[in-house]
Amino acid sequence: MRAASLRTTFKSFNAPSISSRGFAAKSSPQALQYTQHGAPKSVLKLENVELPKLKDDQVLVKMVAAPINPADINMIEGVYGKKAQLPAIGGNEGVGIVVEAGPKSSFKPNQHVIPSVAGLGTWRTHGVFQHSDLLAVPEGIKPEYAATVSVNPATALRLLNDFADLKQGDYIIQNGANSAVGFAVIQLAKARGIKTINIVRNRNNYEEVHERLTRVGGDVVVTDEYLEGAQFKRLLLDLPQQPKLALDCVGGKSATGIARTLAPNGTLVTYGGMSRKPAVVPTSLFIFKNIQHKGFWLTKWNEENPDKRQQSMDELFKLISQDKLKIWAEKRHLHEWAEAVEHSQAAYRDRKIVLSFE
Amino acid sequence: MRAASLRTTFKSFNAPSISSRGFAAKSSPQALQYTQHGAPKSVLKLENVELPKLKDDQVLVKMVAAPINPADINMIEGVYGKKAQLPAIGGNEGVGIVVEAGPKSSFKPNQHVIPSVAGLGTWRTHGVFQHSDLLAVPEGIKPEYAATVSVNPATALRLLNDFADLKQGDYIIQNGANSAVGFAVIQLAKARGIKTINIVRNRNNYEEVHERLTRVGGDVVVTDEYLEGAQFKRLLLDLPQQPKLALDCVGGKSATGIARTLAPNGTLVTYGGMSRKPAVVPTSLFIFKNIQHKGFWLTKWNEENPDKRQQSMDELFKLISQDKLKIWAEKRHLHEWAEAVEHSQAAYRDRKIVLSFE
């Protein structure tokens, strides 16, 4: 896997093949819907849908691309912190192109937009959304980047901004470093001169993962088994300072391992629980080292910070346009959704699958 | 156990029977020393000691009373966050009477003083201490109160002050509610109109514990078994609001139980680990409810807040003088130290043992 392959190219898309007034599409709009919770492959159905009449503060969007994120799967299964109102359309992230905007919306036709909140249902060819639920995408951002920037890289940005006062040369540590969030954390940290210690599960293709994370700027990349050993302790002792921040998307013993490396007054932030086990943090770390353990959920942050969402995205778009933030994605056509959903849940995979609607 | 018995009376003490100049005591000063870490009963020895010559910024103190706290035991065992320099004298808390103060100290003979920091070694008949390591005790505070206020009630005060913005009518929840800290938390909360939900381990004398905690103001007192059940869930639902703060000195499942009751954005504070198991907090509480988990250690707080220590104590002394803060103690003479130390470690005991030096 070479650097060039990181930039999966999408078919460039043209102006939508639908008339903007009255909305008459060439083919009927479709959506991946579910009427009950369960295994995505069983409950999702690709169906023809009717679009509602556009209201003054609404925007008609033709979707271009939308990723399959773990939270999308959990939401369909009904095990997520946010329950969808059924029937619902899958997907929480994606990029679309404005076909028509109501008079109270400032969006213009052909402008690219992404959701600013969770729960819009992005796995569909067309949608009518509230103006306030969309954010503008600057020109020149490729669709696969725009489609995948608002959840995982946005989470990475908040994790780095909101939990520690990180300065150039400071260290952070993270587990699940090959996840989409972890991959973004490495690059955002690198752009600021923050050093990263990256833990990944041991696996068949470990060398490849090591190479990929190192190539985008990971300073230390080791397996979770290495984290437990004496060599890692020596590695830590050789660092000029201990990590101020530990980012956990795994839980269980992996969280224990990264929490133990924290400097006094350091913070452990849990933003996922891939092992399905709670993070175990020894009592002595809380009492004697004053470690804090917090959680982060972008959905809630977005709801509570409507005024900061565009700014957060602009920071990421800028890094993308400077080639400092890459994503690691592959494309599947909407009609291949069943295989794509199954593929996205395979063990040890970390290449994001993006559904394409064109 | 009736209310009156809470106020164990100590022999009133007179001016010290030692001359303040040149220091010639009737009997030789003694101290409970240890030269190696281990079981207190094995490593502690009551020995005659020489007192150093008083320096200008030092104070000669005749000790009156000093409690046996769990942290004292752990420090002797060598399993505490702070290691004593050996040989060391046991005890971190206590009250004494000033015999002589160096010219750079503002303390006056006969004034009562307590340590402002940990590690002074209070299990001794006399000591020469730095002026800055002592705090003044107002007149009229009984020695058993002065001797036991600076660790457990001081911890309770910081737990209530520093981790949540608690207003009258707010709820908090705590486990180990019959511990010395827990007993103080109930009373300090009561004095401010804050409601307490108090969890204690089930035990033979549960009725007695329930009565004692309720009598000093505990709003709800239940066992840890009750905490797990459906009735407790209903009790919580009937409250006007969920707790903002959960105080944990037990860890393990007990911490899980109280963390689950927290309102969104609530804080769990661990200040002890009596079960010797780490607190288990489900991932979903961190991510979806934004619960925070922090630790507290008074020793560190004292070191970092020298300017606030006297103020913290004055707040407690005021409550004591208003009869709003009681302690639950019994006295043993220094010569009974071996039995007292053993007794202090017995399971299910929560009456503080205070060594008396007179």
XYZ file of C-alpha atoms in Angstrom:
716
model
C 0.000 0.000 0.000
C 1.768 3.139 -1.158
C 1.008 6.750 -0.354
C -0.728 7.288 -3.643
C -3.296 4.623 -2.862
C -4.516 6.640 0.111
C -6.154 8.991 -2.297
C -8.851 6.809 -3.708
C -10.228 8.776 -6.593
C -13.926 9.044 -7.088
C -15.582 9.588 -10.391
C -15.796 13.337 -10.707
C -19.416 14.325 -10.507
C -21.311 16.699 -12.728
C -24.243 18.966 -12.147
C -27.205 16.876 -11.048
C -29.263 15.278 -13.729
C -32.483 16.475 -12.186
C -34.339 19.700 -12.759
C -34.251 21.949 -9.769
C -37.818 23.182 -10.022
C -40.549 20.706 -9.253
C -37.907 18.002 -8.945
C -38.221 15.461 -11.682
C -35.360 13.030 -11.447
C -34.362 10.726 -14.277
C -34.858 7.774 -11.973
C -36.891 7.617 -8.769
C -35.080 8.680 -5.558
C -33.982 5.698 -3.494
C -33.082 5.185 0.158
C -31.664 2.412 2.351
C -34.456 2.173 4.907
C -35.195 0.057 7.954
C -38.475 -0.348 9.789
C -37.145 -2.325 12.751
C -33.827 -2.703 14.594
C -31.638 -5.707 13.874
C -28.690 -6.936 11.803
C -28.221 -4.332 9.025
C -28.125 -6.967 6.288
C -31.540 -8.267 7.397
C -33.426 -5.093 8.187
C -32.116 -2.644 5.557
C -34.011 -2.393 2.265
C -33.221 -0.232 -0.758
C -36.546 1.333 -1.649
C -37.980 3.980 -3.954
C -39.063 7.005 -1.912
C -41.147 10.123 -2.448
C -39.520 13.438 -1.603
C -41.544 15.950 0.439
C -42.261 19.405 -0.965
C -39.422 21.810 -0.228
C -40.166 24.302 2.589
C -38.683 27.805 2.757
C -35.939 26.839 5.230
C -35.128 23.544 3.554
C -32.647 22.355 0.965
C -33.000 19.628 -1.663
C -29.739 17.701 -1.859
C -28.545 15.058 -4.295
C -26.228 12.753 -2.357
C -22.832 11.956 -3.868
C -21.121 9.728 -1.287
C -21.691 8.494 2.285
C -19.495 6.279 4.462
C -20.452 3.285 6.584
C -19.327 4.103 10.124
C -19.502 1.760 13.145
C -22.037 4.100 14.778
C -24.317 3.701 11.731
C -24.299 -0.055 12.272
C -24.951 0.264 16.016
C -27.810 2.664 15.381
C -29.495 0.184 13.009
C -28.928 -2.587 15.559
C -30.612 -0.350 18.146
C -27.652 -0.419 20.551
C -26.511 3.183 20.109
C -26.879 6.109 22.518
C -29.271 7.700 20.052
C -32.343 5.857 18.829
C -33.717 6.539 15.349
C -37.436 7.085 14.906
C -38.659 4.207 12.755
C -38.966 3.883 9.834
C -35.518 5.404 9.359
C -32.876 5.827 6.681
C -29.373 4.560 7.503
C -26.220 6.680 7.600
C -25.214 9.782 9.501
C -22.502 11.265 7.342
C -21.953 12.061 3.690
C -21.642 14.736 1.062
C -24.254 15.996 -1.338
C -24.774 18.683 -3.901
C -27.477 21.321 -3.551
C -30.191 20.971 -6.202
C -32.508 23.626 -4.854
C -32.595 25.768 -1.721
C -35.687 27.355 -0.184
C -35.769 31.179 -0.007
C -34.753 31.187 3.668
C -31.608 29.157 2.962
C -28.391 30.816 1.835
C -27.118 27.686 0.052
C -26.807 27.909 -3.743
C -27.385 25.191 -6.349
C -24.272 23.098 -7.100
C -22.759 23.942 -3.701
C -21.462 20.923 -1.791
C -22.872 20.310 1.681
C -22.418 17.872 4.569
C -24.623 17.176 7.611
C -23.825 19.195 10.721
C -25.714 16.811 13.004
C -26.252 13.067 13.348
C -29.401 11.257 12.320
C -30.140 12.792 8.894
C -30.096 9.433 7.100
C -27.470 9.865 4.398
C -27.756 6.520 2.634
C -30.088 7.825 -0.057
C -29.829 9.335 -3.494
C -31.731 12.519 -2.597
C -32.922 14.217 0.549
C -34.753 17.304 1.758
C -32.920 18.674 4.808
C -33.247 21.666 7.128
C -30.827 24.443 6.194
C -29.508 24.483 9.787
C -28.594 20.783 9.623
C -26.090 21.363 6.792
C -22.608 22.848 6.544
C -20.887 24.214 3.449
C -17.936 22.430 1.847
C -15.329 24.667 0.220
C -14.550 24.140 -3.467
C -11.780 21.726 -4.315
C -12.442 19.208 -1.541
C -12.846 15.770 -3.073
C -16.171 14.060 -2.360
C -14.669 11.074 -0.497
C -12.957 13.539 1.835
C -16.013 15.724 2.328
C -18.104 12.593 2.910
C -15.918 11.307 5.734
C -14.583 14.414 7.473
C -17.504 15.313 9.712
C -17.459 12.291 12.060
C -14.043 10.694 12.481
C -11.630 13.576 11.752
C -14.030 15.934 13.575
C -13.882 13.626 16.604
C -10.075 13.580 16.382
C -10.007 17.375 16.291
C -12.157 17.749 19.421
C -10.151 15.054 21.251
C -6.970 17.046 20.641
C -8.532 20.447 21.347
C -10.825 19.950 24.313
C -9.137 17.721 26.900
C -5.561 18.913 27.379
C -3.475 21.991 26.787
C -1.170 20.419 24.205
C 1.914 22.258 23.065
C 4.488 21.463 20.403
C 6.658 18.578 21.613
C 4.040 17.214 24.029
C 3.180 13.514 23.865
C -0.161 11.786 23.601
C -0.936 8.063 23.492
C -3.843 6.280 21.819
C -5.131 2.768 21.340
C -7.048 1.641 18.239
C -4.604 3.930 16.438
C -5.480 2.395 13.075
C -9.156 3.339 13.403
C -10.393 6.207 11.256
C -10.311 8.518 14.295
C -6.851 7.283 15.278
C -5.546 7.803 11.751
C -6.808 11.405 11.852
C -5.410 11.967 15.380
C -1.912 11.102 14.149
C -2.111 13.575 11.281
C -3.734 16.425 13.243
C -1.137 15.970 15.998
C 1.673 15.885 13.455
C 0.455 19.141 11.914
C 0.878 20.794 15.339
C 4.162 19.182 16.311
C 2.529 16.953 18.935
C 4.137 13.504 19.276
C 1.953 10.383 19.157
C 2.417 6.935 20.680
C 0.135 4.601 18.778
C -1.105 1.220 19.970
C -2.702 -1.275 17.586
C -3.796 -4.867 18.047
C -1.325 -7.433 16.808
C -2.510 -8.886 13.494
C -1.403 -10.603 10.298
C -0.892 -7.369 8.413
C 0.795 -5.546 11.311
C 3.815 -4.513 9.224
C 1.535 -2.838 6.713
C -0.399 -1.003 9.463
C 2.869 0.073 11.092
C 4.099 1.428 7.769
C 0.857 3.294 7.060
C 0.646 4.950 10.512
C 4.322 5.852 10.508
C 4.113 7.286 7.023
C 1.420 9.822 8.018
C 3.452 10.914 11.049
C 3.008 8.417 13.900
C 6.109 8.797 16.117
C 5.841 5.449 17.925
C 3.685 2.571 16.636
C 3.565 -0.624 18.726
C 1.200 -3.535 19.407
C -0.926 -3.918 22.511
C 1.283 -6.871 23.525
C 4.348 -4.637 23.401
C 2.483 -2.119 25.596
C 2.452 -4.700 28.423
C 6.160 -5.458 28.324
C 9.371 -4.207 29.929
C 10.722 -2.765 26.677
C 7.793 -0.361 26.462
C 8.435 0.793 30.054
C 12.007 1.633 29.058
C 10.764 3.393 25.926
C 8.496 5.540 28.114
C 11.287 6.334 30.561
C 13.435 7.509 27.649
C 10.828 10.022 26.521
C 11.467 13.647 27.515
C 7.998 13.672 29.143
C 5.104 11.335 29.808
C 1.883 11.674 27.775
C -0.602 14.325 28.886
C -3.517 12.724 27.088
C -4.564 9.120 26.440
C -7.259 8.421 23.843
C -9.222 5.201 24.252
C -11.600 3.604 21.765
C -11.020 0.030 22.986
C -11.641 -0.162 26.754
C -10.701 -3.123 28.970
C -7.020 -3.754 29.608
C -5.959 -1.696 26.639
C -7.337 1.380 28.407
C -5.473 0.336 31.573
C -2.251 0.126 29.586
C -2.457 3.606 28.102
C -3.774 5.160 31.342
C -0.708 3.880 33.221
C 1.601 5.821 30.900
C -0.017 9.168 31.690
C 1.887 11.960 33.421
C 0.455 13.180 36.748
C -2.774 15.170 36.187
C -3.165 13.543 32.766
C -6.498 12.771 31.152
C -7.882 9.540 29.722
C -10.682 10.106 27.211
C -12.885 7.206 26.142
C -14.665 7.770 22.822
C -15.378 4.165 21.873
C -15.522 0.675 23.341
C -14.438 -1.764 20.646
C -13.591 -4.537 23.137
C -17.092 -4.170 24.653
C -15.401 -4.145 28.075
C -15.283 -1.129 30.370
C -11.968 0.676 30.695
C -10.221 -0.461 33.879
C -8.282 2.291 35.580
C -6.451 1.432 38.817
C -7.623 3.357 41.875
C -4.096 4.564 42.618
C -3.985 6.481 39.312
C -7.039 8.500 40.338
C -5.957 9.136 43.907
C -2.190 9.455 43.781
C -1.621 10.639 40.181
C -4.790 12.710 39.834
C -5.645 11.120 36.485
C -9.064 12.073 35.116
C -11.266 9.846 32.993
C -13.739 11.510 30.672
C -15.837 10.574 27.683
C -16.466 12.165 24.314
C -19.365 11.840 21.909
C -19.367 14.024 18.811
C -23.149 13.794 18.417
C -23.612 15.539 21.751
C -20.830 18.041 21.060
C -22.482 18.969 17.763
C -25.838 19.484 19.463
C -24.331 21.654 22.179
C -22.016 23.700 19.953
C -23.962 24.711 16.826
C -21.897 27.884 16.535
C -18.566 26.024 16.514
C -19.353 23.268 13.999
C -18.530 25.183 10.807
C -15.286 26.451 12.386
C -14.336 22.892 13.354
C -14.980 21.734 9.777
C -13.121 24.660 8.225
C -10.040 23.748 10.247
C -10.213 20.226 8.807
C -10.937 21.375 5.241
C -7.870 23.606 5.431
C -5.662 20.673 6.457
C -7.135 18.542 3.683
C -6.423 21.211 1.091
C -2.840 21.468 2.430
C -2.534 17.682 1.985
C -1.932 17.302 5.750
C -4.999 15.165 6.398
C -5.531 12.020 4.361
C -8.289 9.472 4.604
C -8.112 5.775 3.947
C -11.206 4.767 2.043
C -12.588 2.606 -0.698
C -15.715 3.092 -2.730
C -18.729 0.794 -3.272
C -21.790 1.629 -5.287
C -25.075 1.984 -3.417
C -26.350 -1.138 -5.167
C -23.546 -3.125 -3.547
C -24.734 -1.987 -0.098
C -25.308 -5.458 1.386
C -21.793 -6.661 0.702
C -20.387 -3.266 1.691
C -22.163 -3.291 5.082
C -20.914 -6.806 5.798
C -17.412 -5.921 4.668
C -17.355 -2.836 6.919
C -17.884 -5.059 9.975
C -15.068 -7.517 9.236
C -12.469 -7.946 11.983
C -9.194 -6.021 11.661
C -10.363 -3.904 8.758
C -9.689 -0.222 9.005
C -10.171 1.036 5.485
C -13.370 3.056 5.485
C -16.065 2.006 3.008
C -17.828 4.856 1.259
C -21.062 4.292 -0.624
C -21.234 6.102 -3.924
C -24.561 7.222 -5.352
C -23.458 8.017 -8.872
C -25.599 3.894 70.616
C -27.272 7.174 71.443
C -26.386 10.680 70.353
C -24.650 11.447 73.628
C -22.174 8.642 73.112
C -20.920 10.327 69.941
C -19.155 12.845 72.068
C -16.532 10.713 73.719
C -15.085 12.911 76.413
C -11.371 13.124 76.869
C -9.667 13.913 80.116
C -9.325 17.700 80.119
C -5.701 18.555 79.782
C -3.655 21.044 81.740
C -0.644 23.116 80.905
C 2.218 20.790 79.997
C 4.233 19.381 82.826
C 7.456 20.283 81.143
C 9.457 23.448 81.381
C 9.419 25.441 78.204
C 13.040 26.538 78.320
C 15.664 23.890 77.715
C 12.929 21.276 77.708
C 13.174 18.997 80.690
C 10.211 16.655 80.738
C 9.157 14.670 83.802
C 9.514 11.521 81.756
C 11.467 11.013 78.534
C 9.672 11.836 75.255
C 8.441 8.719 73.510
C 7.504 7.891 69.927
C 5.976 4.957 68.030
C 8.744 4.378 65.502
C 9.388 1.946 62.675
C 12.646 1.238 60.884
C 11.210 -0.973 58.137
C 7.880 -1.406 56.353
C 5.577 -4.241 57.365
C 2.602 -5.142 59.539
C 2.276 -2.277 62.053
C 2.096 -4.619 65.037
C 5.441 -6.147 64.061
C 7.430 -3.121 62.942
C 6.223 -0.400 65.326
C 8.136 0.112 68.581
C 7.453 2.578 71.382
C 10.845 4.103 72.093
C 12.389 6.892 74.110
C 13.564 9.660 71.788
C 15.770 12.754 71.977
C 14.259 16.012 70.833
C 16.329 18.238 68.532
C 17.192 21.784 69.586
C 14.432 24.213 68.654
C 15.223 26.380 65.615
C 13.883 29.900 65.124
C 11.083 28.806 62.774
C 10.157 25.719 64.765
C 7.661 24.875 67.469
C 7.948 22.409 70.354
C 4.619 20.648 70.745
C 3.354 18.287 73.430
C 0.941 15.890 71.731
C -2.459 15.371 73.325
C -4.262 12.972 70.995
C -3.778 11.369 67.558
C -6.066 9.039 65.616
C -5.227 5.815 63.792
C -6.348 6.329 60.186
C -6.283 3.709 57.408
C -3.675 5.790 55.540
C -1.392 5.604 58.607
C -1.540 1.818 58.453
C -0.905 1.749 54.687
C 2.041 4.091 55.069
C 3.659 1.796 57.658
C 2.974 -1.188 55.394
C 4.716 0.702 52.588
C 1.722 0.525 50.240
C 0.712 4.189 50.333
C 1.170 6.846 47.649
C 3.632 8.600 49.941
C 6.647 6.752 51.313
C 8.078 7.719 54.696
C 11.814 8.168 55.066
C 12.961 5.465 57.489
C 13.269 5.425 60.406
C 9.882 7.117 60.748
C 7.286 7.882 63.401
C 3.717 6.676 62.731
C 0.642 8.878 62.433
C -0.265 11.830 60.247
C -2.910 13.602 62.253
C -3.410 14.774 65.840
C -3.602 17.713 68.181
C -0.931 19.093 70.443
C -0.283 22.002 72.709
C 2.508 24.485 72.082
C 5.241 24.282 74.728
C 7.632 26.711 73.127
C 7.757 28.552 69.814
C 10.882 29.860 68.101
C 11.114 33.632 67.567
C 10.063 33.326 63.921
C 6.843 31.511 64.846
C 3.693 33.378 65.819
C 2.326 30.485 67.899
C 2.079 31.067 71.650
C 2.583 28.590 74.493
C -0.590 26.704 75.452
C -2.121 27.281 72.034
C -3.537 24.135 70.403
C -2.186 23.142 67.015
C -2.732 20.438 64.375
C -0.581 19.370 61.399
C -1.338 21.108 58.110
C 0.452 18.453 56.059
C 0.850 14.680 56.086
C 3.945 12.853 57.282
C 4.771 14.694 60.522
C 4.617 11.547 62.627
C 2.036 12.331 65.282
C 2.228 9.159 67.384
C 4.621 10.634 69.908
C 4.443 12.467 73.183
C 6.442 15.476 71.969
C 7.654 16.822 68.654
C 9.587 19.705 67.158
C 7.785 20.844 63.995
C 8.191 23.574 61.394
C 5.885 26.508 62.066
C 4.531 26.257 58.496
C 3.483 22.635 59.028
C 1.034 23.564 61.796
C -2.387 25.193 61.914
C -4.045 26.906 64.896
C -7.050 25.390 66.644
C -9.552 27.872 68.055
C -10.327 27.720 71.771
C -13.183 25.507 72.875
C -12.625 22.719 70.348
C -12.336 19.421 72.212
C -9.068 17.555 71.665
C -10.686 14.442 70.112
C -12.326 16.756 67.545
C -9.196 18.767 66.840
C -7.218 15.521 66.563
C -9.475 14.035 63.882
C -10.713 17.014 61.850
C -7.779 17.588 59.527
C -7.954 14.362 57.487
C -11.433 12.858 57.218
C -13.730 15.869 57.667
C -11.255 17.954 55.628
C -11.510 15.371 52.842
C -15.314 15.482 53.065
C -15.234 19.276 52.790
C -13.092 19.257 49.634
C -15.201 16.483 48.075
C -18.303 18.637 48.489
C -16.606 21.892 47.462
C -14.345 21.026 44.560
C -16.128 18.617 42.188
C -19.668 19.890 41.615
C -21.634 23.079 41.891
C -23.990 21.860 44.615
C -27.016 23.917 45.555
C -29.597 23.497 48.275
C -31.882 20.575 47.371
C -29.308 18.885 45.104
C -28.599 15.203 45.629
C -25.318 13.387 46.047
C -24.685 9.660 46.522
C -21.836 7.933 48.363
C -20.682 4.438 49.197
C -18.796 3.551 52.384
C -21.144 6.090 53.954
C -20.309 4.867 57.445
C -16.605 5.623 57.010
C -15.240 8.624 58.862
C -15.249 10.650 55.628
C -18.768 9.454 54.762
C -20.036 10.356 58.236
C -18.634 13.882 57.779
C -20.024 14.173 54.219
C -23.552 13.554 55.525
C -23.235 16.274 58.136
C -21.523 18.862 55.924
C -24.148 18.250 53.216
C -26.958 18.495 55.759
C -25.613 21.847 56.977
C -25.980 23.182 53.393
C -29.342 21.602 52.591
C -27.797 19.066 50.195
C -29.518 15.657 50.198
C -27.469 12.495 50.630
C -28.066 8.931 49.437
C -25.860 6.714 51.550
C -24.761 3.186 50.690
C -23.255 0.870 53.318
C -22.283 -2.786 53.193
C -24.840 -5.118 54.681
C -23.695 -6.302 58.114
C -24.864 -7.646 61.451
C -25.249 -4.232 63.028
C -26.869 -2.624 59.972
C -29.833 -1.279 61.955
C -27.472 0.536 64.294
C -25.500 2.020 61.368
C -28.729 3.067 59.653
C -29.896 4.784 62.822
C -26.583 6.573 63.337
C -26.329 7.887 59.764
C -29.958 8.925 59.656
C -29.677 10.683 63.011
C -26.905 13.011 61.764
C -28.920 13.856 58.634
C -28.586 11.086 56.034
C -31.658 11.364 53.790
C -31.534 7.843 52.319
C -29.490 5.035 53.883
C -29.494 1.645 52.114
C -27.248 -1.399 51.723
C -25.140 -2.175 48.665
C -27.474 -5.118 47.954
C -30.439 -2.753 47.862
C -28.482 -0.540 45.425
C -28.580 -3.383 42.869
C -32.325 -3.975 43.061
C -35.475 -2.770 41.328
C -36.762 -0.960 44.424
C -33.735 1.321 44.375
C -34.356 2.148 40.708
C -37.883 3.224 41.618
C -36.560 5.237 44.557
C -34.217 7.073 42.161
C -36.997 7.727 39.661
C -39.080 9.273 42.427
C -36.361 11.776 43.289
C -36.858 15.313 41.946
C -33.404 15.020 40.326
C -30.609 12.523 39.910
C -27.382 12.938 41.903
C -24.789 15.378 40.549
C -21.942 13.846 42.495
C -21.026 10.283 43.487
C -18.356 9.738 46.135
C -16.523 6.423 46.048
C -14.188 4.977 48.680
C -14.913 1.328 47.811
C -14.337 0.747 44.079
C -15.374 -2.385 42.166
C -19.080 -2.939 41.596
C -20.051 -0.544 44.346
C -18.563 2.287 42.277
C -20.471 1.006 39.229
C -23.693 1.131 41.223
C -23.351 4.713 42.363
C -21.984 5.895 38.972
C -25.109 4.552 37.248
C -27.327 6.796 39.369
C -25.592 9.991 38.238
C -27.390 12.662 36.248
C -25.924 13.500 32.813
C -22.624 15.390 33.174
C -22.292 14.115 36.759
C -18.983 13.374 38.445
C -17.714 10.250 40.183
C -14.893 10.945 42.627
C -12.791 8.075 43.984
C -10.985 8.903 47.216
C -10.397 5.379 48.528
C -10.386 1.760 47.401
C -11.555 -0.360 50.331
C -12.515 -3.317 48.108
C -9.008 -3.246 46.565
C -10.713 -3.498 43.154
C -10.738 -0.703 40.565
C -13.970 1.184 40.064
C -15.774 -0.202 37.016
C -17.602 2.456 35.051
C -19.474 1.349 31.904
C -18.226 2.919 28.670
C -21.704 4.198 27.830
C -21.727 6.419 30.928
C -18.605 8.210 29.711
C -19.663 8.527 26.084
C -23.424 9.002 26.167
C -23.952 10.552 29.647
C -20.690 12.513 29.786
C -19.895 11.235 33.275
C -16.444 12.191 34.555
C -14.323 10.095 36.888
C -11.796 11.887 39.046
C -9.730 11.165 42.121
C -9.016 13.049 45.312
C -6.109 12.850 47.738
C -6.017 15.334 50.597
C -2.239 14.997 51.008
C -1.743 16.405 47.520
C -4.416 19.052 47.972
C -2.718 20.239 51.151
C 0.634 20.473 49.406
C -0.802 22.417 46.499
C -3.034 24.745 48.525
C -1.043 25.990 51.520
C -3.004 29.248 51.518
C -6.390 27.524 51.726
C -5.692 24.996 54.488
C -6.412 27.244 57.464
C -9.619 28.472 55.797
C -10.705 24.878 55.180
C -10.079 24.029 58.853
C -11.816 27.185 60.119
C -14.951 26.186 58.187
C -14.895 22.820 59.963
C -14.108 24.276 63.389
C -17.097 26.587 62.998
C -19.417 23.656 62.257
C -18.002 21.754 65.233
C -18.607 24.688 67.562
C -22.182 24.937 66.215
C -22.630 21.226 67.009
C -23.260 20.514 63.301
C -20.276 18.197 62.864
C -19.827 15.264 65.186
C -17.177 12.620 65.179
C -17.472 9.004 66.207
C -14.399 8.065 68.192
C -13.084 6.142 71.140
C -9.917 6.704 73.104
C -6.983 4.365 73.845
C -3.882 5.283 75.766
C -0.576 5.327 73.851
C 0.585 2.348 75.883
C -2.302 0.316 74.480
C -1.101 1.079 70.920
C -0.660 -2.537 69.773
C -4.212 -3.539 70.600
C -5.502 -0.208 69.267
C -3.750 -0.640 65.900
C -5.134 -4.146 65.536
C -8.590 -3.034 66.590
C -8.552 -0.179 64.047
C -8.136 -2.720 61.229
C -11.030 -4.980 62.217
C -13.670 -5.564 59.532
C -16.881 -3.516 59.710
C -15.593 -1.140 62.353
C -16.170 2.511 61.755
C -15.590 4.079 65.145
C -12.333 5.948 64.933
C -9.651 5.051 67.486
C -7.778 7.995 68.941
C -4.546 7.500 70.861
C -4.280 9.637 73.956
C -0.905 10.761 75.263
C -1.929 11.899 78.714
